[in-house]
Amino acid sequence: MIPKAPIGFLNLNKPAGMTSRDAINRVQRAFRPQKIKIGHAGTLDPLATGVLMVAVGRATRLIAEVQNQTKVYKAVFKLGCQSPTEDTEGEVTELVNPPIPSQAELQAALEQWTGTIQQIPPAFSALKVNGKRAYDLARKGKQVDLEPREVEIKQLVLLNYHYPRFEVKVECSAGTYIRSLGRDIAQTLQTESVMINLIRTAIGDFQIENSLELAKQTKKEFCEALVPPIVALPHLEKVSLPQEQTLKLLQGQILSRFERSVSVQNPEKPFALITPKCELLSIVQQLRNGDWKAERSFVSAVEYQAMQAVS
């Protein structure tokens, strides 16, 4: 049996007006008086709604894996206006006699910003400049110069266009700023834009249709909604080993290439060590000499032995 301490992911549907930190605090309060570590994978601005993956307990060790998975959004932009924050959180200024792009021109601009692109993040972002948050500098009226970053826009589909508003579906890599994507599209059309609505509909395999509304949920309801950690690792190869070999890895020992009973398809990449019931035990890396070493474990050796005693 997996440890009694809660572990897994909550697929939450964050409402508008709430920060990602607020959502974390709400989950944290539900688990009191237990001191459970809580974290989230991929911040959503207060304006945005949709999928916010919250890691509970030892699943927080997998936040980076979830954060780096493909994200899907639906966004609405308004052309012919601008804002220092690139959304409606800042003061919106209407442009004088801006151009009115045709649908064909807008479609061509979308195609130009599809694929691997260089994106300059917004000044009002949590990125750091010389150790300080960019948004803190921007709020003080200071110049914020952020370097372009490579991101991938895997899919950019026009869903609706009725000037001045257009709606798109965006499938993108981690680190993409959707409001900045709208800015770049607008500037390609010789105008400006402001993002007025954003919904994150998916992170990896986690879909908004299966998300949990963040109402006054109880600890029991949160625990029932927890998604097993292994579900967050569709990209990792899964390996199950005999008990003796598994225990050795969970004890922090090296499993020699001469001892192990199986091989992995891609020895350069880490893989998930699981039980025969597909419960996540550890993430293991193959060393240069072919030996195996556990990088991050989610079950201790003692807990694993207890699991075997009752199975």
PDB file of C-alpha atoms in Angstrom, residues 14-303:
ATOM      1  CA  LYS A  14      -8.752  28.207 -11.324  1.00  0.00           C
ATOM      2  CA  PRO A  15     -11.399  30.948 -11.397  1.00  0.00           C
ATOM      3  CA  ALA A  16     -10.729  34.495 -12.605  1.00  0.00           C
ATOM      4  CA  GLY A  17      -9.557  36.995  -9.996  1.00  0.00           C
ATOM      5  CA  MET A  18      -7.625  34.427  -7.971  1.00  0.00           C
ATOM      6  CA  THR A  19      -3.845  34.137  -8.002  1.00  0.00           C
ATOM      7  CA  SER A  20      -2.168  30.748  -8.296  1.00  0.00           C
ATOM      8  CA  ARG A  21      -0.851  31.320  -4.764  1.00  0.00           C
ATOM      9  CA  ASP A  22      -4.418  31.836  -3.507  1.00  0.00           C
ATOM     10  CA  ALA A  23      -5.373  28.453  -4.966  1.00  0.00           C
ATOM     11  CA  ILE A  24      -2.416  26.784  -3.244  1.00  0.00           C
ATOM     12  CA  ASN A  25      -3.355  28.388   0.076  1.00  0.00           C
ATOM     13  CA  ARG A  26      -6.914  27.090  -0.223  1.00  0.00           C
ATOM     14  CA  VAL A  27      -5.688  23.522  -0.722  1.00  0.00           C
ATOM     15  CA  GLN A  28      -3.159  23.938   2.102  1.00  0.00           C
ATOM     16  CA  ARG A  29      -5.885  25.040   4.518  1.00  0.00           C
ATOM     17  CA  ALA A  30      -8.024  22.014   3.653  1.00  0.00           C
ATOM     18  CA  PHE A  31      -5.223  19.646   4.720  1.00  0.00           C
ATOM     19  CA  ARG A  32      -4.618  21.290   8.107  1.00  0.00           C
ATOM     20  CA  PRO A  33      -3.522  20.352  10.711  1.00  0.00           C
ATOM     21  CA  GLN A  34      -1.403  18.013   8.573  1.00  0.00           C
ATOM     22  CA  LYS A  35       1.717  19.738   7.277  1.00  0.00           C
ATOM     23  CA  ILE A  36       1.551  18.673   3.642  1.00  0.00           C
ATOM     24  CA  LYS A  37       3.863  20.198   1.072  1.00  0.00           C
ATOM     25  CA  ILE A  38       1.858  21.826  -1.734  1.00  0.00           C
ATOM     26  CA  GLY A  39       3.059  23.384  -5.001  1.00  0.00           C
ATOM     27  CA  HIS A  40       1.800  24.178  -8.486  1.00  0.00           C
ATOM     28  CA  ALA A  41       3.088  23.545 -12.000  1.00  0.00           C
ATOM     29  CA  GLY A  42       2.682  26.589 -14.230  1.00  0.00           C
ATOM     30  CA  THR A  43       1.456  29.919 -12.871  1.00  0.00           C
ATOM     31  CA  LEU A  44      -1.785  31.411 -14.170  1.00  0.00           C
ATOM     32  CA  ASP A  45      -2.251  35.194 -13.967  1.00  0.00           C
ATOM     33  CA  PRO A  46      -5.276  36.396 -11.932  1.00  0.00           C
ATOM     34  CA  LEU A  47      -7.066  37.288 -15.193  1.00  0.00           C
ATOM     35  CA  ALA A  48      -6.697  33.727 -16.515  1.00  0.00           C
ATOM     36  CA  THR A  49      -8.852  30.696 -15.753  1.00  0.00           C
ATOM     37  CA  GLY A  50      -8.507  26.982 -16.344  1.00  0.00           C
ATOM     38  CA  VAL A  51      -6.172  24.111 -15.591  1.00  0.00           C
ATOM     39  CA  LEU A  52      -3.856  24.657 -12.632  1.00  0.00           C
ATOM     40  CA  MET A  53      -1.971  21.515 -11.646  1.00  0.00           C
ATOM     41  CA  VAL A  54      -1.404  21.379  -7.890  1.00  0.00           C
ATOM     42  CA  ALA A  55       1.121  18.894  -6.528  1.00  0.00           C
ATOM     43  CA  VAL A  56       0.429  17.380  -3.110  1.00  0.00           C
ATOM     44  CA  GLY A  57       3.015  15.781  -0.833  1.00  0.00           C
ATOM     45  CA  ARG A  58       5.929  14.024  -2.494  1.00  0.00           C
ATOM     46  CA  ALA A  59       4.383  14.737  -5.900  1.00  0.00           C
ATOM     47  CA  THR A  60       5.944  18.210  -5.550  1.00  0.00           C
ATOM     48  CA  ARG A  61       9.178  16.495  -6.638  1.00  0.00           C
ATOM     49  CA  LEU A  62       7.573  16.131 -10.082  1.00  0.00           C
ATOM     50  CA  ILE A  63       6.572  19.766 -10.597  1.00  0.00           C
ATOM     51  CA  ALA A  64       9.297  20.361 -13.193  1.00  0.00           C
ATOM     52  CA  GLU A  65       8.106  17.378 -15.248  1.00  0.00           C
ATOM     53  CA  VAL A  66       4.544  18.680 -15.375  1.00  0.00           C
ATOM     54  CA  GLN A  67       5.620  22.283 -15.938  1.00  0.00           C
ATOM     55  CA  ASN A  68       7.585  21.290 -19.024  1.00  0.00           C
ATOM     56  CA  GLN A  69       4.680  19.524 -20.721  1.00  0.00           C
ATOM     57  CA  THR A  70       2.770  21.038 -23.643  1.00  0.00           C
ATOM     58  CA  LYS A  71       0.071  23.551 -22.694  1.00  0.00           C
ATOM     59  CA  VAL A  72      -3.117  24.436 -24.566  1.00  0.00           C
ATOM     60  CA  TYR A  73      -4.946  27.764 -24.284  1.00  0.00           C
ATOM     61  CA  LYS A  74      -7.890  29.646 -25.706  1.00  0.00           C
ATOM     62  CA  ALA A  75      -7.246  33.381 -25.785  1.00  0.00           C
ATOM     63  CA  VAL A  76      -9.202  36.444 -26.881  1.00  0.00           C
ATOM     64  CA  PHE A  77      -7.396  39.614 -27.982  1.00  0.00           C
ATOM     65  CA  LYS A  78      -8.608  43.095 -28.829  1.00  0.00           C
ATOM     66  CA  LEU A  79      -6.813  44.850 -31.674  1.00  0.00           C
ATOM     67  CA  GLY A  80      -6.250  48.598 -31.923  1.00  0.00           C
ATOM     68  CA  CYS A  81      -5.320  49.179 -28.291  1.00  0.00           C
ATOM     69  CA  GLN A  82      -2.386  48.643 -25.958  1.00  0.00           C
ATOM     70  CA  SER A  83      -1.542  48.205 -22.290  1.00  0.00           C
ATOM     71  CA  PRO A  84       1.784  48.175 -20.401  1.00  0.00           C
ATOM     72  CA  THR A  85       0.879  44.724 -19.049  1.00  0.00           C
ATOM     73  CA  GLU A  86      -0.341  43.503 -22.474  1.00  0.00           C
ATOM     74  CA  ASP A  87      -3.669  42.564 -20.849  1.00  0.00           C
ATOM     75  CA  THR A  88      -6.538  44.332 -19.091  1.00  0.00           C
ATOM     76  CA  GLU A  89      -4.691  44.370 -15.762  1.00  0.00           C
ATOM     77  CA  GLY A  90      -2.950  47.541 -16.967  1.00  0.00           C
ATOM     78  CA  GLU A  91      -4.391  50.810 -18.259  1.00  0.00           C
ATOM     79  CA  VAL A  92      -5.764  50.207 -21.752  1.00  0.00           C
ATOM     80  CA  THR A  93      -5.184  52.936 -24.343  1.00  0.00           C
ATOM     81  CA  GLU A  94      -7.081  53.020 -27.637  1.00  0.00           C
ATOM     82  CA  LEU A  95      -5.002  53.775 -30.740  1.00  0.00           C
ATOM     83  CA  VAL A  96      -6.027  56.570 -33.117  1.00  0.00           C
ATOM     84  CA  ASN A  97      -7.162  55.306 -36.535  1.00  0.00           C
ATOM     85  CA  PRO A  98      -5.489  51.882 -36.301  1.00  0.00           C
ATOM     86  CA  PRO A  99      -5.494  49.642 -39.381  1.00  0.00           C
ATOM     87  CA  ILE A 100      -8.285  47.070 -39.608  1.00  0.00           C
ATOM     88  CA  PRO A 101      -6.763  43.768 -40.809  1.00  0.00           C
ATOM     89  CA  SER A 102      -8.734  41.413 -43.011  1.00  0.00           C
ATOM     90  CA  GLN A 103      -9.249  37.827 -41.886  1.00  0.00           C
ATOM     91  CA  ALA A 104      -6.757  36.703 -44.538  1.00  0.00           C
ATOM     92  CA  GLU A 105      -4.152  39.126 -43.176  1.00  0.00           C
ATOM     93  CA  LEU A 106      -4.772  37.926 -39.629  1.00  0.00           C
ATOM     94  CA  GLN A 107      -4.485  34.299 -40.734  1.00  0.00           C
ATOM     95  CA  ALA A 108      -1.175  35.057 -42.459  1.00  0.00           C
ATOM     96  CA  ALA A 109       0.131  36.689 -39.266  1.00  0.00           C
ATOM     97  CA  LEU A 110      -0.826  33.610 -37.247  1.00  0.00           C
ATOM     98  CA  GLU A 111       1.101  31.397 -39.642  1.00  0.00           C
ATOM     99  CA  GLN A 112       4.132  33.658 -39.265  1.00  0.00           C
ATOM    100  CA  TRP A 113       4.116  33.079 -35.500  1.00  0.00           C
ATOM    101  CA  THR A 114       3.667  29.296 -35.677  1.00  0.00           C
ATOM    102  CA  GLY A 115       6.617  26.986 -35.071  1.00  0.00           C
ATOM    103  CA  THR A 116       9.827  27.750 -33.196  1.00  0.00           C
ATOM    104  CA  ILE A 117       9.918  31.490 -32.525  1.00  0.00           C
ATOM    105  CA  GLN A 118      11.884  34.058 -30.554  1.00  0.00           C
ATOM    106  CA  GLN A 119       9.642  35.740 -27.979  1.00  0.00           C
ATOM    107  CA  ILE A 120      10.379  38.759 -25.793  1.00  0.00           C
ATOM    108  CA  PRO A 121       8.563  38.210 -22.468  1.00  0.00           C
ATOM    109  CA  PRO A 122       6.367  41.016 -21.101  1.00  0.00           C
ATOM    110  CA  ALA A 123       7.910  43.582 -18.776  1.00  0.00           C
ATOM    111  CA  PHE A 124       5.183  42.756 -16.259  1.00  0.00           C
ATOM    112  CA  SER A 125       6.330  39.190 -15.622  1.00  0.00           C
ATOM    113  CA  ALA A 126       7.920  37.239 -12.778  1.00  0.00           C
ATOM    114  CA  LEU A 127      11.213  36.847 -14.634  1.00  0.00           C
ATOM    115  CA  LYS A 128      14.243  38.257 -12.850  1.00  0.00           C
ATOM    116  CA  VAL A 129      16.469  41.094 -14.057  1.00  0.00           C
ATOM    117  CA  ASN A 130      19.692  41.393 -12.030  1.00  0.00           C
ATOM    118  CA  GLY A 131      18.047  39.523  -9.176  1.00  0.00           C
ATOM    119  CA  LYS A 132      14.830  41.581  -9.157  1.00  0.00           C
ATOM    120  CA  ARG A 133      11.392  40.687 -10.489  1.00  0.00           C
ATOM    121  CA  ALA A 134      10.675  42.353 -13.813  1.00  0.00           C
ATOM    122  CA  TYR A 135       7.187  43.409 -12.694  1.00  0.00           C
ATOM    123  CA  ASP A 136       8.610  45.186  -9.624  1.00  0.00           C
ATOM    124  CA  LEU A 137      10.914  47.240 -11.855  1.00  0.00           C
ATOM    125  CA  ALA A 138       8.121  47.925 -14.362  1.00  0.00           C
ATOM    126  CA  ARG A 139       5.760  49.129 -11.621  1.00  0.00           C
ATOM    127  CA  LYS A 140       8.402  51.643 -10.546  1.00  0.00           C
ATOM    128  CA  GLY A 141       8.565  52.965 -14.088  1.00  0.00           C
ATOM    129  CA  LYS A 142      12.041  51.591 -14.713  1.00  0.00           C
ATOM    130  CA  GLN A 143      13.203  50.315 -18.086  1.00  0.00           C
ATOM    131  CA  VAL A 144      12.934  46.527 -18.323  1.00  0.00           C
ATOM    132  CA  ASP A 145      15.020  44.860 -21.018  1.00  0.00           C
ATOM    133  CA  LEU A 146      14.339  41.138 -21.312  1.00  0.00           C
ATOM    134  CA  GLU A 147      16.189  38.915 -23.752  1.00  0.00           C
ATOM    135  CA  PRO A 148      14.217  37.015 -26.412  1.00  0.00           C
ATOM    136  CA  ARG A 149      13.598  33.369 -25.574  1.00  0.00           C
ATOM    137  CA  GLU A 150      13.021  30.447 -27.888  1.00  0.00           C
ATOM    138  CA  VAL A 151       9.565  28.920 -27.519  1.00  0.00           C
ATOM    139  CA  GLU A 152       7.544  26.598 -29.709  1.00  0.00           C
ATOM    140  CA  ILE A 153       4.050  27.404 -30.947  1.00  0.00           C
ATOM    141  CA  LYS A 154       2.962  23.924 -31.996  1.00  0.00           C
ATOM    142  CA  GLN A 155      -0.492  24.971 -33.133  1.00  0.00           C
ATOM    143  CA  LEU A 156      -2.124  28.388 -33.595  1.00  0.00           C
ATOM    144  CA  VAL A 157      -5.709  28.225 -34.832  1.00  0.00           C
ATOM    145  CA  LEU A 158      -8.037  31.147 -35.503  1.00  0.00           C
ATOM    146  CA  LEU A 159     -11.373  30.310 -33.853  1.00  0.00           C
ATOM    147  CA  ASN A 160     -13.216  33.579 -34.371  1.00  0.00           C
ATOM    148  CA  TYR A 161     -12.590  37.064 -35.778  1.00  0.00           C
ATOM    149  CA  HIS A 162     -14.912  40.039 -35.617  1.00  0.00           C
ATOM    150  CA  TYR A 163     -12.886  43.229 -35.485  1.00  0.00           C
ATOM    151  CA  PRO A 164     -11.530  44.335 -33.086  1.00  0.00           C
ATOM    152  CA  ARG A 165     -11.617  40.940 -31.349  1.00  0.00           C
ATOM    153  CA  PHE A 166     -10.110  37.649 -32.383  1.00  0.00           C
ATOM    154  CA  GLU A 167      -9.970  34.309 -30.584  1.00  0.00           C
ATOM    155  CA  VAL A 168      -7.272  31.688 -31.026  1.00  0.00           C
ATOM    156  CA  LYS A 169      -6.396  28.229 -29.778  1.00  0.00           C
ATOM    157  CA  VAL A 170      -2.712  27.946 -28.862  1.00  0.00           C
ATOM    158  CA  GLU A 171      -0.756  24.749 -28.255  1.00  0.00           C
ATOM    159  CA  CYS A 172       2.688  25.707 -27.020  1.00  0.00           C
ATOM    160  CA  SER A 173       5.802  24.792 -25.088  1.00  0.00           C
ATOM    161  CA  ALA A 174       6.506  25.777 -21.504  1.00  0.00           C
ATOM    162  CA  GLY A 175       7.655  29.354 -21.027  1.00  0.00           C
ATOM    163  CA  THR A 176       5.350  30.852 -23.667  1.00  0.00           C
ATOM    164  CA  TYR A 177       3.607  34.115 -22.780  1.00  0.00           C
ATOM    165  CA  ILE A 178       0.242  34.170 -24.548  1.00  0.00           C
ATOM    166  CA  ARG A 179      -0.271  37.919 -24.102  1.00  0.00           C
ATOM    167  CA  SER A 180       3.107  38.518 -25.745  1.00  0.00           C
ATOM    168  CA  LEU A 181       2.099  36.231 -28.599  1.00  0.00           C
ATOM    169  CA  GLY A 182      -0.945  38.445 -29.145  1.00  0.00           C
ATOM    170  CA  ARG A 183       1.299  41.517 -29.083  1.00  0.00           C
ATOM    171  CA  ASP A 184       3.593  40.031 -31.734  1.00  0.00           C
ATOM    172  CA  ILE A 185       0.692  39.020 -33.974  1.00  0.00           C
ATOM    173  CA  ALA A 186      -0.776  42.528 -33.732  1.00  0.00           C
ATOM    174  CA  GLN A 187       2.536  44.243 -34.445  1.00  0.00           C
ATOM    175  CA  THR A 188       2.917  42.080 -37.551  1.00  0.00           C
ATOM    176  CA  LEU A 189      -0.372  43.681 -38.637  1.00  0.00           C
ATOM    177  CA  GLN A 190       1.014  47.183 -37.890  1.00  0.00           C
ATOM    178  CA  THR A 191      -1.158  47.606 -34.808  1.00  0.00           C
ATOM    179  CA  GLU A 192      -1.262  46.637 -31.115  1.00  0.00           C
ATOM    180  CA  SER A 193      -3.423  44.327 -29.023  1.00  0.00           C
ATOM    181  CA  VAL A 194      -4.494  43.587 -25.472  1.00  0.00           C
ATOM    182  CA  MET A 195      -5.403  40.135 -24.164  1.00  0.00           C
ATOM    183  CA  ILE A 196      -8.891  40.272 -22.673  1.00  0.00           C
ATOM    184  CA  ASN A 197      -9.510  36.613 -21.840  1.00  0.00           C
ATOM    185  CA  LEU A 198      -7.371  33.503 -21.315  1.00  0.00           C
ATOM    186  CA  ILE A 199      -8.354  29.920 -20.527  1.00  0.00           C
ATOM    187  CA  ARG A 200      -5.815  27.129 -20.101  1.00  0.00           C
ATOM    188  CA  THR A 201      -7.589  24.033 -21.360  1.00  0.00           C
ATOM    189  CA  ALA A 202      -4.814  21.465 -20.894  1.00  0.00           C
ATOM    190  CA  ILE A 203      -1.370  20.678 -19.504  1.00  0.00           C
ATOM    191  CA  GLY A 204      -0.088  17.470 -21.044  1.00  0.00           C
ATOM    192  CA  ASP A 205      -2.812  14.845 -20.585  1.00  0.00           C
ATOM    193  CA  PHE A 206      -4.647  16.884 -17.932  1.00  0.00           C
ATOM    194  CA  GLN A 207      -7.783  18.394 -19.507  1.00  0.00           C
ATOM    195  CA  ILE A 208     -10.119  21.123 -18.270  1.00  0.00           C
ATOM    196  CA  GLU A 209     -13.078  18.753 -18.776  1.00  0.00           C
ATOM    197  CA  ASN A 210     -11.721  16.635 -15.910  1.00  0.00           C
ATOM    198  CA  SER A 211     -10.751  19.534 -13.649  1.00  0.00           C
ATOM    199  CA  LEU A 212     -12.055  20.171 -10.144  1.00  0.00           C
ATOM    200  CA  GLU A 213     -13.942  23.383  -9.407  1.00  0.00           C
ATOM    201  CA  LEU A 214     -12.167  25.222  -6.604  1.00  0.00           C
ATOM    202  CA  ALA A 215     -15.167  25.727  -4.332  1.00  0.00           C
ATOM    203  CA  LYS A 216     -15.172  24.940  -0.622  1.00  0.00           C
ATOM    204  CA  GLN A 217     -13.663  21.487  -1.069  1.00  0.00           C
ATOM    205  CA  THR A 218     -12.871  19.384   1.992  1.00  0.00           C
ATOM    206  CA  LYS A 219      -9.723  17.363   2.630  1.00  0.00           C
ATOM    207  CA  LYS A 220     -11.698  14.192   1.861  1.00  0.00           C
ATOM    208  CA  GLU A 221     -12.853  15.584  -1.501  1.00  0.00           C
ATOM    209  CA  PHE A 222      -9.349  16.707  -2.420  1.00  0.00           C
ATOM    210  CA  CYS A 223      -7.925  13.280  -1.510  1.00  0.00           C
ATOM    211  CA  GLU A 224     -10.559  11.537  -3.635  1.00  0.00           C
ATOM    212  CA  ALA A 225      -9.658  13.795  -6.578  1.00  0.00           C
ATOM    213  CA  LEU A 226      -5.900  13.175  -6.347  1.00  0.00           C
ATOM    214  CA  VAL A 227      -4.407  11.841  -9.570  1.00  0.00           C
ATOM    215  CA  PRO A 228      -1.588   9.284  -9.004  1.00  0.00           C
ATOM    216  CA  PRO A 229       1.900  10.733  -9.671  1.00  0.00           C
ATOM    217  CA  ILE A 230       2.612   8.193 -12.417  1.00  0.00           C
ATOM    218  CA  VAL A 231      -0.110   9.808 -14.569  1.00  0.00           C
ATOM    219  CA  ALA A 232       2.046  12.946 -14.757  1.00  0.00           C
ATOM    220  CA  LEU A 233       4.862  11.015 -16.452  1.00  0.00           C
ATOM    221  CA  PRO A 234       3.516   9.781 -19.815  1.00  0.00           C
ATOM    222  CA  HIS A 235       6.853  10.610 -21.458  1.00  0.00           C
ATOM    223  CA  LEU A 236       8.925   8.319 -19.215  1.00  0.00           C
ATOM    224  CA  GLU A 237       9.575   4.640 -19.837  1.00  0.00           C
ATOM    225  CA  LYS A 238       8.122   2.441 -17.078  1.00  0.00           C
ATOM    226  CA  VAL A 239      10.168  -0.381 -15.510  1.00  0.00           C
ATOM    227  CA  SER A 240       9.234  -2.940 -12.862  1.00  0.00           C
ATOM    228  CA  LEU A 241      11.959  -4.936 -11.090  1.00  0.00           C
ATOM    229  CA  PRO A 242      12.112  -7.881  -8.693  1.00  0.00           C
ATOM    230  CA  GLN A 243      11.714  -6.894  -5.031  1.00  0.00           C
ATOM    231  CA  GLU A 244      15.380  -7.322  -4.108  1.00  0.00           C
ATOM    232  CA  GLN A 245      16.588  -5.058  -6.938  1.00  0.00           C
ATOM    233  CA  THR A 246      13.865  -2.485  -6.242  1.00  0.00           C
ATOM    234  CA  LEU A 247      14.723  -2.378  -2.548  1.00  0.00           C
ATOM    235  CA  LYS A 248      18.386  -1.791  -3.308  1.00  0.00           C
ATOM    236  CA  LEU A 249      17.576   1.280  -5.412  1.00  0.00           C
ATOM    237  CA  LEU A 250      15.169   2.640  -2.789  1.00  0.00           C
ATOM    238  CA  GLN A 251      17.894   2.257  -0.162  1.00  0.00           C
ATOM    239  CA  GLY A 252      20.034   4.639  -2.212  1.00  0.00           C
ATOM    240  CA  GLN A 253      22.403   1.946  -3.447  1.00  0.00           C
ATOM    241  CA  ILE A 254      23.705   1.520  -6.983  1.00  0.00           C
ATOM    242  CA  LEU A 255      22.166  -1.339  -8.949  1.00  0.00           C
ATOM    243  CA  SER A 256      24.970  -2.814 -11.035  1.00  0.00           C
ATOM    244  CA  ARG A 257      24.416  -3.528 -14.721  1.00  0.00           C
ATOM    245  CA  PHE A 258      25.402  -7.119 -13.889  1.00  0.00           C
ATOM    246  CA  GLU A 259      22.655  -7.400 -11.241  1.00  0.00           C
ATOM    247  CA  ARG A 260      19.658  -5.895 -13.001  1.00  0.00           C
ATOM    248  CA  SER A 261      17.299  -8.212 -14.802  1.00  0.00           C
ATOM    249  CA  VAL A 262      16.003  -5.825 -17.501  1.00  0.00           C
ATOM    250  CA  SER A 263      17.223  -3.090 -19.853  1.00  0.00           C
ATOM    251  CA  VAL A 264      15.684   0.214 -20.950  1.00  0.00           C
ATOM    252  CA  GLN A 265      15.031   1.348 -24.508  1.00  0.00           C
ATOM    253  CA  ASN A 266      16.710   4.743 -24.101  1.00  0.00           C
ATOM    254  CA  PRO A 267      19.541   4.513 -21.544  1.00  0.00           C
ATOM    255  CA  GLU A 268      20.304   8.240 -21.815  1.00  0.00           C
ATOM    256  CA  LYS A 269      16.929   9.251 -20.381  1.00  0.00           C
ATOM    257  CA  PRO A 270      15.578   8.707 -16.853  1.00  0.00           C
ATOM    258  CA  PHE A 271      12.770   6.207 -16.387  1.00  0.00           C
ATOM    259  CA  ALA A 272      10.046   5.493 -13.845  1.00  0.00           C
ATOM    260  CA  LEU A 273      10.496   2.584 -11.456  1.00  0.00           C
ATOM    261  CA  ILE A 274       7.033   1.213 -10.712  1.00  0.00           C
ATOM    262  CA  THR A 275       5.317  -1.640  -8.902  1.00  0.00           C
ATOM    263  CA  PRO A 276       3.451  -4.336 -10.865  1.00  0.00           C
ATOM    264  CA  LYS A 277       0.320  -2.273 -10.059  1.00  0.00           C
ATOM    265  CA  CYS A 278       1.873   0.745 -11.826  1.00  0.00           C
ATOM    266  CA  GLU A 279       2.480   2.723  -8.619  1.00  0.00           C
ATOM    267  CA  LEU A 280       5.392   5.147  -8.885  1.00  0.00           C
ATOM    268  CA  LEU A 281       8.350   4.298  -6.657  1.00  0.00           C
ATOM    269  CA  SER A 282      11.252   6.306  -8.027  1.00  0.00           C
ATOM    270  CA  ILE A 283      12.782   8.036 -11.026  1.00  0.00           C
ATOM    271  CA  VAL A 284      15.965   6.220 -11.983  1.00  0.00           C
ATOM    272  CA  GLN A 285      18.886   7.251 -14.180  1.00  0.00           C
ATOM    273  CA  GLN A 286      21.321   4.965 -15.967  1.00  0.00           C
ATOM    274  CA  LEU A 287      24.929   5.972 -15.321  1.00  0.00           C
ATOM    275  CA  ARG A 288      27.621   6.028 -17.988  1.00  0.00           C
ATOM    276  CA  ASN A 289      28.902   2.605 -16.971  1.00  0.00           C
ATOM    277  CA  GLY A 290      25.423   1.078 -17.275  1.00  0.00           C
ATOM    278  CA  ASP A 291      24.643   0.966 -13.554  1.00  0.00           C
ATOM    279  CA  TRP A 292      21.345   2.368 -12.241  1.00  0.00           C
ATOM    280  CA  LYS A 293      20.814   4.962  -9.518  1.00  0.00           C
ATOM    281  CA  ALA A 294      17.584   6.343  -8.045  1.00  0.00           C
ATOM    282  CA  GLU A 295      17.410  10.123  -8.539  1.00  0.00           C
ATOM    283  CA  ARG A 296      14.137  10.876  -6.751  1.00  0.00           C
ATOM    284  CA  SER A 297      12.142   8.399  -4.713  1.00  0.00           C
ATOM    285  CA  PHE A 298       8.501   8.719  -3.704  1.00  0.00           C
ATOM    286  CA  VAL A 299       8.421   5.696  -1.417  1.00  0.00           C
ATOM    287  CA  SER A 300      11.068   4.894   1.180  1.00  0.00           C
ATOM    288  CA  ALA A 301      12.659   1.460   1.475  1.00  0.00           C
ATOM    289  CA  VAL A 302      10.752   0.884   4.734  1.00  0.00           C
ATOM    290  CA  GLU A 303       7.451   1.876   3.130  1.00  0.00           C
TER     291      GLU A 303
END
